[in-house]
CSV table of C-alpha atoms in Angstrom, one decimal:
chain,number,residue,atom,x,y,z
U,1,UNK,CA,-59.9,-43.6,-25.6
U,2,UNK,CA,-58.0,-40.5,-24.6
U,3,UNK,CA,-56.3,-40.1,-21.2
U,4,UNK,CA,-59.1,-37.8,-20.0
U,5,UNK,CA,-62.6,-39.1,-20.3
U,6,UNK,CA,-63.8,-35.5,-20.7
U,7,UNK,CA,-61.8,-35.1,-23.9
U,8,UNK,CA,-63.3,-38.1,-24.4
U,9,UNK,CA,-86.5,-28.3,-31.1
U,10,UNK,CA,-87.5,-26.0,-31.3
U,11,UNK,CA,-86.9,-23.4,-33.9
U,12,UNK,CA,-85.9,-20.9,-31.3
U,13,UNK,CA,-82.5,-19.6,-30.4
U,14,UNK,CA,-82.8,-18.0,-27.0
U,15,UNK,CA,-80.5,-17.1,-24.2
U,16,UNK,CA,-80.9,-15.1,-21.1
U,17,UNK,CA,-78.4,-12.6,-19.9
U,18,UNK,CA,-78.2,-9.8,-17.4
U,19,UNK,CA,-75.5,-8.0,-19.4
U,20,UNK,CA,-76.2,-4.3,-19.8
U,21,UNK,CA,-76.8,-2.5,-23.0
U,22,UNK,CA,-73.5,-0.8,-22.6
U,23,UNK,CA,-71.9,-4.1,-23.7
U,24,UNK,CA,-72.0,-2.7,-27.3
U,25,UNK,CA,-70.0,0.3,-26.4
U,26,UNK,CA,-67.5,-2.0,-24.5
U,27,UNK,CA,-67.2,-4.1,-27.6
U,28,UNK,CA,-66.4,-1.0,-29.7
U,29,UNK,CA,-63.7,0.1,-27.3
U,30,UNK,CA,-62.2,-3.4,-27.3
U,31,UNK,CA,-62.1,-3.4,-31.1
U,32,UNK,CA,-60.2,-0.1,-31.1
U,33,UNK,CA,-57.8,-1.4,-28.5
U,34,UNK,CA,-57.2,-4.6,-30.6
U,35,UNK,CA,-56.5,-2.6,-33.7
U,36,UNK,CA,-54.1,-0.4,-31.9
U,37,UNK,CA,-52.2,-3.3,-30.4
U,38,UNK,CA,-51.9,-5.0,-33.8
U,39,UNK,CA,-53.1,-8.5,-32.7
U,40,UNK,CA,-51.7,-11.3,-34.7
U,41,UNK,CA,-53.4,-14.3,-36.2
U,42,UNK,CA,-57.0,-15.0,-37.3
U,43,UNK,CA,-58.5,-13.6,-34.1
U,44,UNK,CA,-56.9,-10.2,-34.5
U,45,UNK,CA,-57.6,-10.1,-38.3
U,46,UNK,CA,-61.3,-10.9,-37.6
U,47,UNK,CA,-61.6,-8.2,-35.0
U,48,UNK,CA,-59.8,-5.6,-37.2
U,49,UNK,CA,-62.3,-6.5,-39.9
U,50,UNK,CA,-65.2,-6.0,-37.6
U,51,UNK,CA,-66.2,-9.7,-37.5
U,52,UNK,CA,-67.0,-10.5,-33.9
U,53,UNK,CA,-69.9,-12.3,-32.2
U,54,UNK,CA,-72.6,-10.0,-31.0
U,55,UNK,CA,-72.7,-9.3,-27.3
U,56,UNK,CA,-74.7,-11.6,-25.1
U,57,UNK,CA,-77.2,-8.8,-24.5
U,58,UNK,CA,-77.7,-8.4,-28.3
U,59,UNK,CA,-78.3,-12.2,-28.6
U,60,UNK,CA,-80.9,-12.1,-25.9
U,61,UNK,CA,-82.8,-9.2,-27.4
U,62,UNK,CA,-82.7,-10.7,-30.9
U,63,UNK,CA,-83.8,-14.2,-29.6
U,64,UNK,CA,-86.6,-12.7,-27.5
U,65,UNK,CA,-88.0,-10.8,-30.5
U,66,UNK,CA,-88.1,-14.1,-32.5
U,67,UNK,CA,-89.5,-16.5,-30.0
U,68,UNK,CA,-90.8,-15.3,-26.7
U,69,UNK,CA,-89.9,-16.8,-23.3
U,70,UNK,CA,-90.4,-20.3,-22.1
U,71,UNK,CA,-92.7,-20.7,-19.1
U,72,UNK,CA,-91.0,-22.9,-16.6
U,73,UNK,CA,-91.0,-23.3,-12.8
U,74,UNK,CA,-87.7,-21.9,-11.6
U,75,UNK,CA,-86.1,-23.2,-8.4
U,76,UNK,CA,-86.5,-20.4,-5.8
U,77,UNK,CA,-83.1,-21.3,-4.4
U,78,UNK,CA,-81.4,-20.1,-7.6
U,79,UNK,CA,-80.4,-16.5,-7.7
U,80,UNK,CA,-80.0,-14.9,-11.2
U,81,UNK,CA,-76.6,-15.4,-12.7
U,82,UNK,CA,-74.1,-12.5,-12.4
U,83,UNK,CA,-74.3,-9.8,-15.0
U,84,UNK,CA,-72.3,-11.0,-18.0
U,85,UNK,CA,-73.3,-14.6,-17.9
U,86,UNK,CA,-75.7,-16.1,-20.4
U,87,UNK,CA,-78.3,-18.4,-18.9
U,88,UNK,CA,-79.9,-20.8,-21.3
U,89,UNK,CA,-83.6,-20.6,-20.9
U,90,UNK,CA,-85.2,-24.0,-20.5
U,91,UNK,CA,-86.8,-25.4,-23.7
U,92,UNK,CA,-84.8,-23.1,-26.0
U,93,UNK,CA,-81.9,-23.5,-28.3
U,94,UNK,CA,-78.4,-22.4,-27.4
U,95,UNK,CA,-76.1,-21.1,-30.1
U,96,UNK,CA,-72.5,-20.8,-28.7
U,97,UNK,CA,-71.4,-19.0,-31.9
U,98,UNK,CA,-73.5,-16.0,-30.9
U,99,UNK,CA,-71.9,-15.6,-27.5
U,100,UNK,CA,-68.7,-13.5,-27.2
U,101,UNK,CA,-66.1,-15.6,-25.3
U,102,UNK,CA,-63.9,-12.5,-25.1
U,103,UNK,CA,-66.3,-10.3,-23.2
U,104,UNK,CA,-65.0,-8.4,-20.2
U,105,UNK,CA,-68.1,-6.4,-19.2
U,106,UNK,CA,-66.1,-3.2,-19.5
U,107,UNK,CA,-64.4,-4.0,-16.2
U,108,UNK,CA,-60.9,-3.1,-15.1
U,109,UNK,CA,-58.8,-6.2,-14.4
U,110,UNK,CA,-57.4,-4.9,-11.0
U,111,UNK,CA,-60.9,-3.9,-9.9
U,112,UNK,CA,-62.3,-7.2,-10.9
U,113,UNK,CA,-59.6,-9.0,-8.9
U,114,UNK,CA,-60.4,-6.9,-5.8
U,115,UNK,CA,-64.1,-7.7,-6.3
U,116,UNK,CA,-63.3,-11.4,-6.5
U,117,UNK,CA,-61.7,-11.2,-3.0
U,118,UNK,CA,-65.0,-9.8,-1.7
U,119,UNK,CA,-67.0,-12.6,-3.4
U,120,UNK,CA,-64.7,-15.3,-2.0
U,121,UNK,CA,-65.3,-13.9,1.5
U,122,UNK,CA,-69.0,-14.1,1.0
U,123,UNK,CA,-68.7,-17.7,-0.2
U,124,UNK,CA,-66.6,-18.7,2.8
U,125,UNK,CA,-69.1,-17.1,5.3
U,126,UNK,CA,-72.1,-18.6,3.7
U,127,UNK,CA,-70.4,-22.0,3.3
U,128,UNK,CA,-69.9,-22.0,7.1
U,129,UNK,CA,-73.6,-21.4,7.6
U,130,UNK,CA,-74.5,-24.1,5.1
U,131,UNK,CA,-72.2,-26.6,6.9
U,132,UNK,CA,-73.5,-25.7,10.3
U,133,UNK,CA,-77.2,-25.9,9.2
U,134,UNK,CA,-76.6,-29.5,7.9
U,135,UNK,CA,-79.9,-29.6,6.0
U,136,UNK,CA,-79.1,-28.8,2.3
U,137,UNK,CA,-76.2,-28.9,-0.1
U,138,UNK,CA,-74.8,-27.3,-3.2
U,139,UNK,CA,-73.4,-29.0,-6.3
U,140,UNK,CA,-71.3,-26.9,-8.7
U,141,UNK,CA,-70.7,-28.4,-12.1
U,142,UNK,CA,-68.0,-27.2,-14.5
U,143,UNK,CA,-67.8,-28.2,-18.1
U,144,UNK,CA,-65.5,-26.9,-20.9
U,145,UNK,CA,-63.5,-27.9,-23.8
U,146,UNK,CA,-59.7,-28.7,-23.3
U,147,UNK,CA,-57.9,-25.7,-21.8
U,148,UNK,CA,-61.3,-24.1,-20.9
U,149,UNK,CA,-60.1,-23.2,-17.4
U,150,UNK,CA,-61.9,-25.6,-15.1
U,151,UNK,CA,-58.9,-26.2,-12.8
U,152,UNK,CA,-58.0,-22.5,-12.6
U,153,UNK,CA,-61.6,-21.5,-11.9
U,154,UNK,CA,-61.9,-23.9,-9.0
U,155,UNK,CA,-58.6,-22.8,-7.6
U,156,UNK,CA,-59.5,-19.1,-7.8
U,157,UNK,CA,-63.1,-19.2,-6.7
U,158,UNK,CA,-62.9,-21.5,-3.8
U,159,UNK,CA,-59.7,-20.1,-2.2
U,160,UNK,CA,-60.3,-19.7,1.5
U,161,UNK,CA,-63.3,-22.0,1.7
U,162,UNK,CA,-63.0,-24.5,4.6
U,163,UNK,CA,-62.1,-27.8,3.0
U,164,UNK,CA,-64.0,-29.5,5.7
U,165,UNK,CA,-67.2,-28.4,4.0
U,166,UNK,CA,-66.1,-28.6,0.3
U,167,UNK,CA,-65.1,-31.5,-2.0
U,168,UNK,CA,-63.8,-31.4,-5.5
U,169,UNK,CA,-64.3,-34.4,-7.8
U,170,UNK,CA,-62.6,-34.9,-11.2
U,171,UNK,CA,-64.1,-37.4,-13.6
U,172,UNK,CA,-61.8,-39.0,-16.1
U,173,UNK,CA,-61.8,-42.4,-17.9
U,174,UNK,CA,-64.3,-44.6,-15.9
U,175,UNK,CA,-62.7,-47.5,-14.0
U,176,UNK,CA,-63.7,-51.1,-14.7
U,177,UNK,CA,-66.1,-51.0,-11.7
U,178,UNK,CA,-67.6,-47.8,-12.9
U,179,UNK,CA,-68.1,-49.1,-16.4
U,180,UNK,CA,-69.9,-52.1,-15.0
U,181,UNK,CA,-72.7,-49.8,-13.7
U,182,UNK,CA,-75.1,-47.4,-15.3
U,183,UNK,CA,-73.4,-44.2,-16.5
U,184,UNK,CA,-74.8,-42.1,-13.6
U,185,UNK,CA,-73.6,-44.4,-10.8
U,186,UNK,CA,-70.2,-42.9,-10.3
U,187,UNK,CA,-71.6,-39.3,-10.3
U,188,UNK,CA,-74.4,-40.0,-7.9
U,189,UNK,CA,-71.8,-41.5,-5.5
U,190,UNK,CA,-70.1,-38.1,-5.4
U,191,UNK,CA,-73.1,-35.9,-5.0
U,192,UNK,CA,-72.9,-33.6,-1.9
U,193,UNK,CA,-74.1,-34.7,1.5
U,194,UNK,CA,-76.1,-32.3,3.7
U,195,UNK,CA,-74.1,-29.2,4.6
U,196,UNK,CA,-71.6,-29.7,1.8
U,197,UNK,CA,-70.5,-27.9,-1.3
U,198,UNK,CA,-69.3,-30.4,-3.9
U,199,UNK,CA,-67.6,-29.4,-7.2
U,200,UNK,CA,-67.6,-31.5,-10.3
U,201,UNK,CA,-64.6,-30.9,-12.5
U,202,UNK,CA,-66.2,-32.5,-15.6
U,203,UNK,CA,-69.3,-34.4,-14.8
U,204,UNK,CA,-72.2,-36.6,-15.9
U,205,UNK,CA,-72.3,-34.5,-19.1
U,206,UNK,CA,-69.2,-36.3,-20.3
U,207,UNK,CA,-71.6,-39.2,-21.2
U,208,UNK,CA,-73.3,-37.0,-23.8
U,209,UNK,CA,-70.2,-35.2,-25.0
U,210,UNK,CA,-67.0,-37.4,-25.4
U,211,UNK,CA,-69.0,-40.6,-26.0
U,212,UNK,CA,-70.8,-38.8,-28.8
U,213,UNK,CA,-67.8,-37.2,-30.4
U,214,UNK,CA,-65.7,-40.4,-30.2
U,215,UNK,CA,-68.7,-42.6,-31.1
U,216,UNK,CA,-68.2,-44.7,-28.0
U,217,UNK,CA,-71.9,-45.6,-27.7
U,218,UNK,CA,-74.7,-45.6,-30.4
U,219,UNK,CA,-76.6,-42.4,-30.9
U,220,UNK,CA,-79.9,-43.7,-29.5
U,221,UNK,CA,-78.1,-44.5,-26.3
U,222,UNK,CA,-76.5,-41.0,-25.7
U,223,UNK,CA,-79.6,-39.2,-26.9
U,224,UNK,CA,-81.7,-40.9,-24.3
U,225,UNK,CA,-79.3,-39.7,-21.6
U,226,UNK,CA,-80.5,-36.1,-21.9
U,227,UNK,CA,-83.7,-37.1,-20.2
U,228,UNK,CA,-82.0,-39.3,-17.7
U,229,UNK,CA,-79.7,-36.5,-16.7
U,230,UNK,CA,-82.6,-34.1,-16.3
U,231,UNK,CA,-84.3,-36.7,-14.1
U,232,UNK,CA,-81.1,-37.2,-12.0
U,233,UNK,CA,-80.7,-33.4,-11.4
U,234,UNK,CA,-84.4,-33.1,-10.6
U,235,UNK,CA,-84.1,-35.9,-8.0
U,236,UNK,CA,-81.0,-34.1,-6.5
U,237,UNK,CA,-83.0,-30.9,-6.3
U,238,UNK,CA,-86.0,-32.5,-4.7
U,239,UNK,CA,-83.6,-34.0,-2.1
U,240,UNK,CA,-82.3,-30.6,-1.1
U,241,UNK,CA,-79.3,-30.1,-3.4
U,242,UNK,CA,-79.1,-26.9,-5.3
U,243,UNK,CA,-77.4,-27.5,-8.7
U,244,UNK,CA,-75.3,-24.8,-10.4
U,245,UNK,CA,-73.9,-25.6,-13.8
U,246,UNK,CA,-71.3,-23.5,-15.6
U,247,UNK,CA,-70.0,-23.9,-19.1
U,248,UNK,CA,-66.7,-22.1,-19.6
U,249,UNK,CA,-66.9,-20.7,-23.1
U,250,UNK,CA,-63.6,-20.0,-24.9
U,251,UNK,CA,-62.8,-19.4,-28.5
U,252,UNK,CA,-60.9,-21.7,-30.8
U,253,UNK,CA,-58.1,-19.0,-31.1
U,254,UNK,CA,-57.9,-18.8,-27.3
U,255,UNK,CA,-57.5,-22.6,-27.1
U,256,UNK,CA,-54.7,-22.5,-29.6
U,257,UNK,CA,-52.9,-19.8,-27.5
U,258,UNK,CA,-53.3,-21.7,-24.3
U,259,UNK,CA,-52.0,-24.9,-25.9
U,260,UNK,CA,-49.0,-23.1,-27.3
U,261,UNK,CA,-48.3,-21.6,-23.9
U,262,UNK,CA,-48.3,-25.0,-22.3
U,263,UNK,CA,-45.9,-26.3,-24.9
U,264,UNK,CA,-43.6,-23.3,-24.5
U,265,UNK,CA,-43.5,-23.5,-20.6
U,266,UNK,CA,-41.7,-26.6,-19.2
U,267,UNK,CA,-43.5,-26.2,-15.9
U,268,UNK,CA,-46.8,-26.7,-17.8
U,269,UNK,CA,-45.7,-29.8,-19.7
U,270,UNK,CA,-47.4,-32.0,-17.1
U,271,UNK,CA,-50.7,-30.5,-18.2
U,272,UNK,CA,-50.1,-31.1,-21.9
U,273,UNK,CA,-51.0,-34.3,-23.7
U,274,UNK,CA,-50.2,-34.7,-27.4
U,275,UNK,CA,-53.7,-36.1,-27.6
U,276,UNK,CA,-54.9,-32.6,-27.0
U,277,UNK,CA,-53.9,-31.7,-30.5
U,278,UNK,CA,-55.9,-34.6,-31.9
U,279,UNK,CA,-58.9,-33.5,-29.9
U,280,UNK,CA,-58.6,-30.0,-31.3
U,281,UNK,CA,-59.4,-31.4,-34.7
U,282,UNK,CA,-62.8,-32.2,-33.3
U,283,UNK,CA,-63.5,-28.6,-32.2
U,284,UNK,CA,-66.7,-28.3,-34.3
U,285,UNK,CA,-68.0,-31.7,-33.2
U,286,UNK,CA,-67.5,-30.8,-29.6
U,287,UNK,CA,-69.1,-27.4,-30.0
U,288,UNK,CA,-72.2,-29.1,-31.5
U,289,UNK,CA,-72.3,-31.6,-28.6
U,290,UNK,CA,-72.0,-28.8,-26.0
U,291,UNK,CA,-74.7,-26.8,-27.7
U,292,UNK,CA,-77.1,-29.8,-27.7
U,293,UNK,CA,-76.3,-30.6,-24.0
U,294,UNK,CA,-76.9,-27.0,-22.9
U,295,UNK,CA,-80.1,-26.9,-24.9
U,296,UNK,CA,-81.5,-30.2,-23.8
U,297,UNK,CA,-80.5,-30.1,-20.2
U,298,UNK,CA,-81.2,-26.5,-19.1
U,299,UNK,CA,-84.1,-26.8,-16.7
U,300,UNK,CA,-85.9,-24.8,-14.1
U,301,UNK,CA,-84.1,-26.8,-11.3
U,302,UNK,CA,-80.7,-26.7,-13.0
U,303,UNK,CA,-80.2,-24.2,-15.8
U,304,UNK,CA,-77.0,-23.9,-17.7
U,305,UNK,CA,-74.9,-20.8,-17.3
U,306,UNK,CA,-72.5,-19.9,-20.2
U,307,UNK,CA,-69.6,-17.9,-18.9
U,308,UNK,CA,-67.3,-15.9,-21.3
U,309,UNK,CA,-64.0,-17.4,-20.3
U,310,UNK,CA,-61.3,-16.0,-22.6
U,311,UNK,CA,-60.4,-13.5,-19.8
U,312,UNK,CA,-59.7,-15.6,-16.7
U,313,UNK,CA,-60.1,-12.7,-14.2
U,314,UNK,CA,-63.6,-11.9,-15.6
U,315,UNK,CA,-64.6,-15.5,-15.6
U,316,UNK,CA,-63.6,-16.0,-12.0
U,317,UNK,CA,-65.5,-12.9,-10.8
U,318,UNK,CA,-68.7,-13.9,-12.6
U,319,UNK,CA,-68.7,-17.4,-11.3
U,320,UNK,CA,-67.8,-16.4,-7.7
U,321,UNK,CA,-70.5,-13.8,-7.6
U,322,UNK,CA,-73.1,-16.3,-8.9
U,323,UNK,CA,-72.1,-18.9,-6.4
U,324,UNK,CA,-72.2,-16.3,-3.6
U,325,UNK,CA,-75.6,-15.0,-4.7
U,326,UNK,CA,-77.0,-18.6,-4.9
U,327,UNK,CA,-75.8,-19.4,-1.4
U,328,UNK,CA,-77.4,-16.2,-0.2
U,329,UNK,CA,-80.7,-17.1,-1.9
U,330,UNK,CA,-80.5,-20.5,-0.2
U,331,UNK,CA,-80.3,-18.5,3.1
U,332,UNK,CA,-78.6,-21.2,5.3
U,333,UNK,CA,-79.0,-20.5,9.0
U,334,UNK,CA,-76.9,-21.4,12.0
U,335,UNK,CA,-78.7,-23.8,14.3
U,336,UNK,CA,-80.4,-22.1,17.3
U,337,UNK,CA,-78.2,-22.2,20.4
U,338,UNK,CA,-79.4,-24.1,23.4
U,339,UNK,CA,-81.4,-21.7,25.7
U,340,UNK,CA,-79.1,-22.1,28.7
U,341,UNK,CA,-75.8,-21.4,27.0
U,342,UNK,CA,-75.8,-17.7,27.7
U,343,UNK,CA,-75.7,-18.3,31.4
U,344,UNK,CA,-72.8,-20.7,31.4
U,345,UNK,CA,-69.4,-19.9,32.9
U,346,UNK,CA,-66.1,-21.5,32.0
U,347,UNK,CA,-64.5,-23.1,35.1
U,348,UNK,CA,-60.9,-22.2,36.0
């Protein structure tokens, strides 16, 4: 088993996105910029040849024309994902190959970073209300392939949030005690208490991802877990926990560049494991496992959001905005003050 546990039916292909139709023009502008800059490697050659995934908006339009929309009951506490994110509609098939990991929404990097600061301020203010209300909670789940950007996203998005009301949990190889329980036991123990925001850096989805790719359990076992995961998330939702799930979608070329950057920078060697290079050989198997998990476990209570993640600044903004919008939709309230407080005076 690797050091990190996370390394460890319909005929419909349907995704939901709020991306605007202008995404096509943005893609054309980016292609021209790439040609001008003379990108090296397969990614640059593919772009110069005009071979790029269609935009998320294009995918949604094409899929809708083929299959129609699934009718599901959507949790009213969930706001729509930020423009640029692809939400996998419950009961439909997700094809990651049709989502452009390099999308930037036509945004300027500096403007996006300024907007991120505003979204972080919204999250901090709403988190205070959620903590004070002490009635409900938020669980934010991050999944991605190696180098997908989970750590960096968490660091960027939750900067300034009061740590008293936020917990981050990273799940790696299960301990002996964890292995002696059912696969959901260790995750349920880290679910957020009332008033809290908890973040899962890797999650219960590892048990339908790495265990599948590495053949750690028989197929009938991991296939049954899709339904068990859905039941688990439904239970959390019924108990007052809003579940937000983000898949950070990067390209294979982007992963290569990030691995090469870690090798080249001595200060990043601590993040590099030679096993990462072995895991990379299983890229296609992981992509298939991710696609099945996203398809099987996107529900009205906890849909999956696929985030274009090649551009870190764009990824961070989209996720921060979605979290802030979700907290706003939850509408946490400060407890009412005691009636006699207004008349009190502080003694000398």
